[in-house]
Coordinates of C-alpha atoms and ligand atoms in Angstrom, one line a residue:
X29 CA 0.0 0.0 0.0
X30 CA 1.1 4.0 -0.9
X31 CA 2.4 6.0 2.0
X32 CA 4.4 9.1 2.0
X33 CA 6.6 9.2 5.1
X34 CA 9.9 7.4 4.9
X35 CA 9.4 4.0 6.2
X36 CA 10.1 3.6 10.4
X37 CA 12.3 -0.1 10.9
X38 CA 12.4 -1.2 14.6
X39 CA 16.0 -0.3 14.9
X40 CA 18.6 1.7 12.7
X41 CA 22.0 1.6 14.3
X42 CA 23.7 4.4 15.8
X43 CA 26.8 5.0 13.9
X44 CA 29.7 7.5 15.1
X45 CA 31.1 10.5 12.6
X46 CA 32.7 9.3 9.7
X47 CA 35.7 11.9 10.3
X48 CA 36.3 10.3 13.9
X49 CA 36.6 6.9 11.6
X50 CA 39.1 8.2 9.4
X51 CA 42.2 8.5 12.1
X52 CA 41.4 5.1 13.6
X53 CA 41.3 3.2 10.3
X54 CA 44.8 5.2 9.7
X55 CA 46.2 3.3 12.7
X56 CA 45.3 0.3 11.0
X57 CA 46.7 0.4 8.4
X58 CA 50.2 2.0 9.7
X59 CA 50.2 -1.0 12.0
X60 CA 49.4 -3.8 9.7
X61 CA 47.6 -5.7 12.5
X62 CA 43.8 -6.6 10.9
X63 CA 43.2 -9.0 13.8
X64 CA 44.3 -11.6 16.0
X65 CA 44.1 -9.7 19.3
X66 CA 45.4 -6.2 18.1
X67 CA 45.7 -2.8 19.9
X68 CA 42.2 -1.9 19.0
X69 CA 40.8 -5.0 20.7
X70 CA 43.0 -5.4 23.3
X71 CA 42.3 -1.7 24.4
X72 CA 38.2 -2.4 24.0
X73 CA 38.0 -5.5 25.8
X74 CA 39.7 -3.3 28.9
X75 CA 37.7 -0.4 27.8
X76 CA 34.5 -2.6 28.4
X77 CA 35.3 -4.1 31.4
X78 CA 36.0 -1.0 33.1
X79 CA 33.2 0.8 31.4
X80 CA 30.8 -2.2 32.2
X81 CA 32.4 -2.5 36.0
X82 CA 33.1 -6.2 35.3
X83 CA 35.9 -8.5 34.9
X84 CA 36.7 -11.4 32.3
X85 CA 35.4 -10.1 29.2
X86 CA 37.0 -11.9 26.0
X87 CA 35.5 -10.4 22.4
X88 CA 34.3 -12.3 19.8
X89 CA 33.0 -11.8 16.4
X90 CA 29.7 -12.6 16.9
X91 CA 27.1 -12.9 19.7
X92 CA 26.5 -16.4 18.3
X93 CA 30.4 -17.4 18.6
X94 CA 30.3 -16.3 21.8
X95 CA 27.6 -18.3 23.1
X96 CA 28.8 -21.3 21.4
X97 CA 32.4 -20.4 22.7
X98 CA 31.0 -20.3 26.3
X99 CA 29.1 -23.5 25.9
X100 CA 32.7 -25.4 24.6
X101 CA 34.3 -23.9 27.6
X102 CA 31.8 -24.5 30.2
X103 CA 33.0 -28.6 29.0
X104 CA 29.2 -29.8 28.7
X105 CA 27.6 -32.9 27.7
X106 CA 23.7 -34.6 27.3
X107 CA 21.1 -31.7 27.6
X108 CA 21.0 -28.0 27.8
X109 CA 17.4 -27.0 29.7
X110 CA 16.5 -23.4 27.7
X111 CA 14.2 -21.2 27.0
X112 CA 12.2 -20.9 23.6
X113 CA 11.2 -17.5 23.3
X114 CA 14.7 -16.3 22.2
X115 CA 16.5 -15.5 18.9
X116 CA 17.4 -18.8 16.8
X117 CA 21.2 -18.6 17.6
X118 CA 20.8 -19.3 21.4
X119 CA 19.0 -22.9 20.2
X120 CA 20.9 -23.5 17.5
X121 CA 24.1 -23.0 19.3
X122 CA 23.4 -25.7 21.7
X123 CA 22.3 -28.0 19.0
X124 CA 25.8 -27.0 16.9
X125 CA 27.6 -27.7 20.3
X126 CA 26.7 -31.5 19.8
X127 CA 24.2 -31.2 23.1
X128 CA 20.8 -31.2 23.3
X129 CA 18.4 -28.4 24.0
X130 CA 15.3 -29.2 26.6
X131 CA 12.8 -26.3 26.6
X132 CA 11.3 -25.3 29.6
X133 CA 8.4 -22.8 30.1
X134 CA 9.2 -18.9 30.8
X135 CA 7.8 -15.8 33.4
X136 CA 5.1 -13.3 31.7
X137 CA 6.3 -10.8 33.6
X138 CA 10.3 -11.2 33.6
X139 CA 10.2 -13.3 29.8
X140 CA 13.1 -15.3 31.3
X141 CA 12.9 -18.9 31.9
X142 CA 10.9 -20.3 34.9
X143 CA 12.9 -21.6 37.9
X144 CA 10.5 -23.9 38.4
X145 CA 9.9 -25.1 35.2
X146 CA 13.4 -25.6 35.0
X147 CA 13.7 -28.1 37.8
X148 CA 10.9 -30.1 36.3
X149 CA 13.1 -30.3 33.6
X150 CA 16.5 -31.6 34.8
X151 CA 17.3 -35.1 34.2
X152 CA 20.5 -37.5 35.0
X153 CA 21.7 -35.5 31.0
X154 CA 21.3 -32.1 32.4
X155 CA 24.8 -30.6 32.1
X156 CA 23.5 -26.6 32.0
X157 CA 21.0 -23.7 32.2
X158 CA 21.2 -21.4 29.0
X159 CA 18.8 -19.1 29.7
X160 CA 18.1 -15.3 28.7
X161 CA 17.7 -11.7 29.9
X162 CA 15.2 -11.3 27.2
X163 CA 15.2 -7.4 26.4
X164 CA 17.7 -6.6 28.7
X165 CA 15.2 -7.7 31.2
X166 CA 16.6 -9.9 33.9
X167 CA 15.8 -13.3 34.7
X168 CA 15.0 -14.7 38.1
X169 CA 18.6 -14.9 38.4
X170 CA 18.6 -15.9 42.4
X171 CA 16.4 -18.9 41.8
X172 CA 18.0 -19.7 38.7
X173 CA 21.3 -19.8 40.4
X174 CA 20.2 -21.8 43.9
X175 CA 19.1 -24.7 41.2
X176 CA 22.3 -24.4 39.5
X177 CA 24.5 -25.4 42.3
X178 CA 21.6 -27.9 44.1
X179 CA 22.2 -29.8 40.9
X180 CA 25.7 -28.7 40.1
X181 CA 25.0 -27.5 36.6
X182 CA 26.6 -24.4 35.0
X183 CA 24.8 -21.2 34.5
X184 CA 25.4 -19.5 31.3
X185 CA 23.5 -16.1 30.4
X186 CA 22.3 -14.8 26.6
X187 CA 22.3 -11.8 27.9
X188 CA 22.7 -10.3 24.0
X189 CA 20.2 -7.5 24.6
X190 CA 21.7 -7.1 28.3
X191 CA 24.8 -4.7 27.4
X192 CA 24.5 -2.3 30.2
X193 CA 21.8 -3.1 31.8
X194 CA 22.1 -3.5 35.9
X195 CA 20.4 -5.9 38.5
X196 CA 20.2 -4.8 41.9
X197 CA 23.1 -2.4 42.0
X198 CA 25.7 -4.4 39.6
X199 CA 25.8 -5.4 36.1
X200 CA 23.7 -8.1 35.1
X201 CA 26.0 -9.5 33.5
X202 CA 28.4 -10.8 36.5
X203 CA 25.6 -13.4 37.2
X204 CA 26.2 -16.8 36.1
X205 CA 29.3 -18.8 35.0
X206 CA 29.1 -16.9 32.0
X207 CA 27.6 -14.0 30.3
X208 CA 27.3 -13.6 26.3
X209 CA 26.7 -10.6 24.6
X210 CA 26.0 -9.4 20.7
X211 CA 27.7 -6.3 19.3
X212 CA 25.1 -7.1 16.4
X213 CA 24.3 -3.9 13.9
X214 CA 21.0 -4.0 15.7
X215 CA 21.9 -3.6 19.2
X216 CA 22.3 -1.1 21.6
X217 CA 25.8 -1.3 21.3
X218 CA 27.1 -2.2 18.3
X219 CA 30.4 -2.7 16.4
X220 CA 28.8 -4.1 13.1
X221 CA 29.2 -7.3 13.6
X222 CA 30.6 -8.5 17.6
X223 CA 30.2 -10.2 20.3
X224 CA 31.6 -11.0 24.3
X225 CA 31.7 -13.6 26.4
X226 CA 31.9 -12.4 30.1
X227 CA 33.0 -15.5 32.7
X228 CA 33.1 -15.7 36.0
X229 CA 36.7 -15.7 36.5
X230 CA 40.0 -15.5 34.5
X231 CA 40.7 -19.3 34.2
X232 CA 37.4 -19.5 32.4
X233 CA 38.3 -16.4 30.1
X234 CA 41.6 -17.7 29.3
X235 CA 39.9 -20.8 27.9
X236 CA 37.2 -18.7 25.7
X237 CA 40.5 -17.1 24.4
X238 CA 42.4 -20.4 23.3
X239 CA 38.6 -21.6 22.3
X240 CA 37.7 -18.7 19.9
X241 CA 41.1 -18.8 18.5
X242 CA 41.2 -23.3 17.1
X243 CA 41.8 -23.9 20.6
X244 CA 45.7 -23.2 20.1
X245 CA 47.4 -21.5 22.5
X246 CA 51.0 -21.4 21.2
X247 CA 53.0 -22.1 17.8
X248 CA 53.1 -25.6 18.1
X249 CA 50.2 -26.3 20.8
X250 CA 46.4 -27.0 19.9
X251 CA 45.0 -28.7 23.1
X252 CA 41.3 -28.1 22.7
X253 CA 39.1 -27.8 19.6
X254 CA 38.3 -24.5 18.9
X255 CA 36.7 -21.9 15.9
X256 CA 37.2 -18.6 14.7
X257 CA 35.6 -17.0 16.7
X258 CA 37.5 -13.6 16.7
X259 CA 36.9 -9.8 16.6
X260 CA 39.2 -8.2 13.7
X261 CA 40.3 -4.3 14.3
X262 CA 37.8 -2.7 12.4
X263 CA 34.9 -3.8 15.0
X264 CA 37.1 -3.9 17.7
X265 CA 38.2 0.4 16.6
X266 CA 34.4 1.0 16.3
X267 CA 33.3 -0.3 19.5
X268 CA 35.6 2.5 20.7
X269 CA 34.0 5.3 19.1
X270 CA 30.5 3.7 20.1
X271 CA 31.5 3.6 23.8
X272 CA 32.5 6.7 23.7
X273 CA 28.9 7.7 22.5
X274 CA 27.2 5.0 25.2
X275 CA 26.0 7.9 27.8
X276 CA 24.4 9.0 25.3
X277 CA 22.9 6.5 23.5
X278 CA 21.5 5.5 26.0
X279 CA 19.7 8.3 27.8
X280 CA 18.3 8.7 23.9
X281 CA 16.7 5.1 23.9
X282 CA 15.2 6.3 27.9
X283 CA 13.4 9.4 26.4
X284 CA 12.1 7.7 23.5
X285 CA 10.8 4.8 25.8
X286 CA 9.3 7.7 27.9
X287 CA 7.4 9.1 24.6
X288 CA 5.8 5.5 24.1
X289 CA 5.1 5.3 27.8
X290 CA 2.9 8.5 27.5
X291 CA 1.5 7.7 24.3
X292 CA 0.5 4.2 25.4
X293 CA -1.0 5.1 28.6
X294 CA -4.7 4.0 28.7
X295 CA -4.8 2.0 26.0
X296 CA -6.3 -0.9 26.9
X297 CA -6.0 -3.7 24.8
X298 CA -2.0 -3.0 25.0
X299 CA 0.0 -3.8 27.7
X300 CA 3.6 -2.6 28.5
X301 CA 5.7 -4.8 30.7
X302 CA 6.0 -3.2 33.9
X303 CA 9.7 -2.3 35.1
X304 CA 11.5 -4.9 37.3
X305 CA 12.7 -3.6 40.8
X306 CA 16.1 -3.4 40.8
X307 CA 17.1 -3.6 37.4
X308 CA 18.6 -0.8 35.6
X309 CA 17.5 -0.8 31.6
X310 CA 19.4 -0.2 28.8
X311 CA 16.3 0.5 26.6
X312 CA 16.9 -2.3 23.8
X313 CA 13.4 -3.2 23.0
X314 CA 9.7 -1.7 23.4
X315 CA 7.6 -4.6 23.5
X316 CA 4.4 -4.7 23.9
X317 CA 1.4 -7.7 24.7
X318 CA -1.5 -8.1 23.0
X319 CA -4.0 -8.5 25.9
X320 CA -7.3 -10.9 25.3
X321 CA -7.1 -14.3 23.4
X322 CA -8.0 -13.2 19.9
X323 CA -6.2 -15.2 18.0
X324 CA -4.5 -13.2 14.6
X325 CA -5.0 -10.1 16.3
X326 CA -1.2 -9.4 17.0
X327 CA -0.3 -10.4 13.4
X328 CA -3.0 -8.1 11.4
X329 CA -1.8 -5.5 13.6
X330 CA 1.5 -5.9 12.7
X331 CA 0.7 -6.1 9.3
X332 CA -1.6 -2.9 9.0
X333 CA 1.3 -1.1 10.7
X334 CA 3.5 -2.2 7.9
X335 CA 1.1 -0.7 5.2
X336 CA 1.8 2.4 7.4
X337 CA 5.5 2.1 6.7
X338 CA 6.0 1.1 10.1
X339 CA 7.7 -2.0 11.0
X340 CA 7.3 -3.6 14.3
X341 CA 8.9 -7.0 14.8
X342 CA 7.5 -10.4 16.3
X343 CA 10.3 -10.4 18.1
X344 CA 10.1 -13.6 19.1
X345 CA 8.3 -15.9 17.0
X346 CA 8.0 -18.3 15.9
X347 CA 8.8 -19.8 19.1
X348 CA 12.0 -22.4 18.3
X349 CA 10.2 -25.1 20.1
X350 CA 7.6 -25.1 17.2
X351 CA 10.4 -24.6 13.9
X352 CA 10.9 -28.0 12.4
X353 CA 14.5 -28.4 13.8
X354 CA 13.4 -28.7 17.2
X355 CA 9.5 -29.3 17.8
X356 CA 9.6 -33.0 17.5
X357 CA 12.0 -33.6 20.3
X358 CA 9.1 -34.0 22.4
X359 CA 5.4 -34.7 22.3
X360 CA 4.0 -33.7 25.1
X361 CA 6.1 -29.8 24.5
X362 CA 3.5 -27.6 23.4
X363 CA 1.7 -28.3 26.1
X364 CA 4.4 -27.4 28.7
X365 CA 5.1 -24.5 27.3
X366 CA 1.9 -22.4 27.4
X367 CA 3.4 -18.9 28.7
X368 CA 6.1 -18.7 26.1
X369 CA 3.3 -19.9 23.2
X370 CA 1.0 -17.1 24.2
X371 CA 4.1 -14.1 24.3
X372 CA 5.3 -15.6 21.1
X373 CA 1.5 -14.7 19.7
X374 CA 0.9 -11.4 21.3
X375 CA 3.9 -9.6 21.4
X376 CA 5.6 -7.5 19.2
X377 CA 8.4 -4.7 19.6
X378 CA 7.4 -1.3 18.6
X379 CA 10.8 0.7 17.0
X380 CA 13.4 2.1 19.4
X381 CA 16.9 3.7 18.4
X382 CA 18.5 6.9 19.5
X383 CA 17.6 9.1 16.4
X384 CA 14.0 8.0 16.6
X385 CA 11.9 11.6 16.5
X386 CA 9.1 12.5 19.0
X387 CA 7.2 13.1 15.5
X388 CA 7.7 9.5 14.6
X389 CA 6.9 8.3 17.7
X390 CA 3.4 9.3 17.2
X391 CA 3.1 8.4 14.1
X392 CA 4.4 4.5 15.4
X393 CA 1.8 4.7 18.1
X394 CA -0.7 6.3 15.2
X395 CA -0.4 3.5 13.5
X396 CA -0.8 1.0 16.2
X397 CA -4.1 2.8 17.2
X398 CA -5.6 2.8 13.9
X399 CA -4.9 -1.1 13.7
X400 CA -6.2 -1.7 16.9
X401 CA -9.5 0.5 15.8
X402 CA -9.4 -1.6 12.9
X403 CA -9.8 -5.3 14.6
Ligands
LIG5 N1 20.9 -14.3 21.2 C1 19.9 -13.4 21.2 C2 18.9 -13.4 22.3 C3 19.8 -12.6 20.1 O1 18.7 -11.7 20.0 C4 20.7 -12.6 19.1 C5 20.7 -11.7 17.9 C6 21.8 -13.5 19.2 C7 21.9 -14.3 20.3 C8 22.9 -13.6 18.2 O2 23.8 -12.5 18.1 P1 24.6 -12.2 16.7 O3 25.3 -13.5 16.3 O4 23.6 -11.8 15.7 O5 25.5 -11.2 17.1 C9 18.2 -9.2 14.3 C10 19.7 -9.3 14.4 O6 20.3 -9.7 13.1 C11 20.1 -10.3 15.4 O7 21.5 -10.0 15.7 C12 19.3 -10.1 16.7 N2 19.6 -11.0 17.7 C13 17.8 -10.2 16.4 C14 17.0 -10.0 17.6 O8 17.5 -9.2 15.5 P2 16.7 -9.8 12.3 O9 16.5 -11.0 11.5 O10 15.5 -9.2 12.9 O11 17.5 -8.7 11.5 P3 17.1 -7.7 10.4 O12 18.2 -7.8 9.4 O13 15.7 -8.0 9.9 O14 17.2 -6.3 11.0 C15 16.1 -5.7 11.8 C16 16.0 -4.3 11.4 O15 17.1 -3.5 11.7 C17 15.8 -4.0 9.9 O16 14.4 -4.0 9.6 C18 16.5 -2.7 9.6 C19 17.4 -2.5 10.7 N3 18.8 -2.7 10.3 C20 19.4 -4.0 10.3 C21 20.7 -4.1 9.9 C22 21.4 -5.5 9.9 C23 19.6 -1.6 9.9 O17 19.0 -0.5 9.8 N4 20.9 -1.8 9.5 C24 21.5 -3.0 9.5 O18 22.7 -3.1 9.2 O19 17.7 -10.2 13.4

């Protein structure tokens, strides 16, 4: 369908000034070092940690290497209990790990797995938890973390939409054995293409090193297996510029949040998670929930917006327990899954990015109201 106004996507990435871009991609080139751990990287990795009051981080060049770098590390075998409402590289990487993935059901309030979901879950197999902080949102990390270490399994974090984000006066991402982060294009923090794995303490993170690099650690010693999993200079040279930017990035995504918050109020049929005590947000998402069972009503919405120009995402459906890789792993699934099914069916996640306009965000939640008028 015609409309006028440029089209609205649910992100556009913040990108620094080309002239600050110049001098750095200079020093590249006068030092001949493209990757492999260079100046840039090594200067961003203890740019982050300091920035991000945590220790351990190792870069990667993906958010999906470093989950999969974490999983190698954490030495795993048998099952994997996770969540389903996530992005398809948290599943898949478990499955490309050679483990299996067991979904367990998730909170409507926190989108994060359920603690006690995931106890029903554990069997003699279970080696791990890989669960989420869906939106930056945290998950019941306490609980999660008491069943961890009843049934001595490790605790590894996605925590790809986390960056930033705090949980009860520290980062969020010091919970767990390990912490992975995406510096994907789309996120909050971005270095094109990137990623992070945080661990728990430096033992750990010198293994994700040897991992994301073949798994050698010296001319003529390979002791584990291992991928290339690493960040090259360019990324590593924009994540500076971007972190220099983050203060601000951030309190931009906060005020835009704030103009959906007003613009949303009352509407009934809409509802906006509420906040989370404790947790500090980095603003990654806007999602909101369909309220009432109608079934299609989230999707014609979504696509009436479209014929607006404005994109909202299903972010996350489908739901990877029902995607032909994984839903015949078990019969009875569906059924225990029935808070994740109904998020995956009634949410979707209105644009947010720090050059979004008051003016556009009217015209977003225009568009949402004239679909909803529409149903
Ligand atoms: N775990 C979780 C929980 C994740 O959400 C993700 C990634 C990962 C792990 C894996 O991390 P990475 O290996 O990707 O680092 C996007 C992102 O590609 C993906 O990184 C992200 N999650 C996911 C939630 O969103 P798509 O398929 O929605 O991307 P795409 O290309 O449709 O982009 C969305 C919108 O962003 C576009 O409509 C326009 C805008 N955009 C996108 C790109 C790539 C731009 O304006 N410029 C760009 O360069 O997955």
């Amino acid at each position: 369908m015609e409309h006028k106004e440029p089209p609205i996507y649910v992100t556009k990435p913040h990108l620094p000034d080309l002239e600050k871009v110049y001098p750095y991609i200079q020093r590249i080139w006068e030092n001949g070092v493209l990757t492999n751990s260079g100046p840039f990287h090594q200067e961003l990795e203890s740019k982050l940690e300091s920035t991000l009051d945590i220790s351990h981080l190792r870069l990667c060049n993906n958010g999906t290497s470093a989950i999969m770098a974490a999983l190698f590390t954490a030495n795993l075998s048998g099952e994997v209990i996770t969540t389903p409402y996530t992005f398809a590289a948290t599943t898949h990487s478990i499955k490309l790990c050679g483990l299996t993935p067991v979904f367990a059901d998730v909170e409507g309030d926190s989108f994060g797995l359920c603690p006690m979901a995931v106890e029903r879950a554990i069997t003699q197999q279970t080696s791990a938890i890989l669960a989420v902080h869906v939106y930056g949102r945290p998950c019941n990390v306490e609980a999660l973390k008491d069943i961890a270490e009843k049934y001595n399994l490790k605790l590894i974090y996605d925590a790809s939409h986390a960056f930033g984000c705090e949980y009860q006066g520290r980062s969020l991402l010091s919970y767990g054995d390990y912490s992975t982060l995406s510096f994907h294009a789309t996120k909050v923090f971005n270095t094109f293409e990137g990623g992070a794995v945080v661990s728990s303490n430096k033992e750990c993170a010198d293994r994700i090193n040897l991992i994301k690099n073949f798994g050698i650690s010296g001319e003529d010693m390979i002791p584990y297996l291992g991928f290339n999993g690493k960040m090259n200079e360019f990324s590593a040279a924009i994540g500076m510029l971007q972190l220099d930017e983050i203060s601000l990035i951030l309190s931009k995504r906060k005020q835009v949040a704030e103009w959906y918050d007003e613009e949303l109020i009352g509407l009934e049929v809409v509802s906006v998670p509420k906040p989370i005590d404790g947790h500090v947000s980095n603003y990654s998402y806007y999602p909101i929930i369909m309220c009432g069972e109608a079934e299609g009503v989230r999707d014609r919405v979504v696509s009436f917006m479209c014929d607006k120009g404005v994109h909202p995402r299903k972010y996350f459906y489908p739901l990877m327990s029902n995607i032909c890789q994984y839903k015949d792993l078990d019969s009875a699934l569906k059924d225990r899954l029935p808070v994740a099914n109904k998020l995956s069916n009634n949410v979707l996640c209105l644009p947010i990015y720090p050059s979004l306009t008051r003016p556009e965000v009217k015209r977003v939640c225009e568009a949402l109201k004239g679909a909803l008028n529409q149903k």
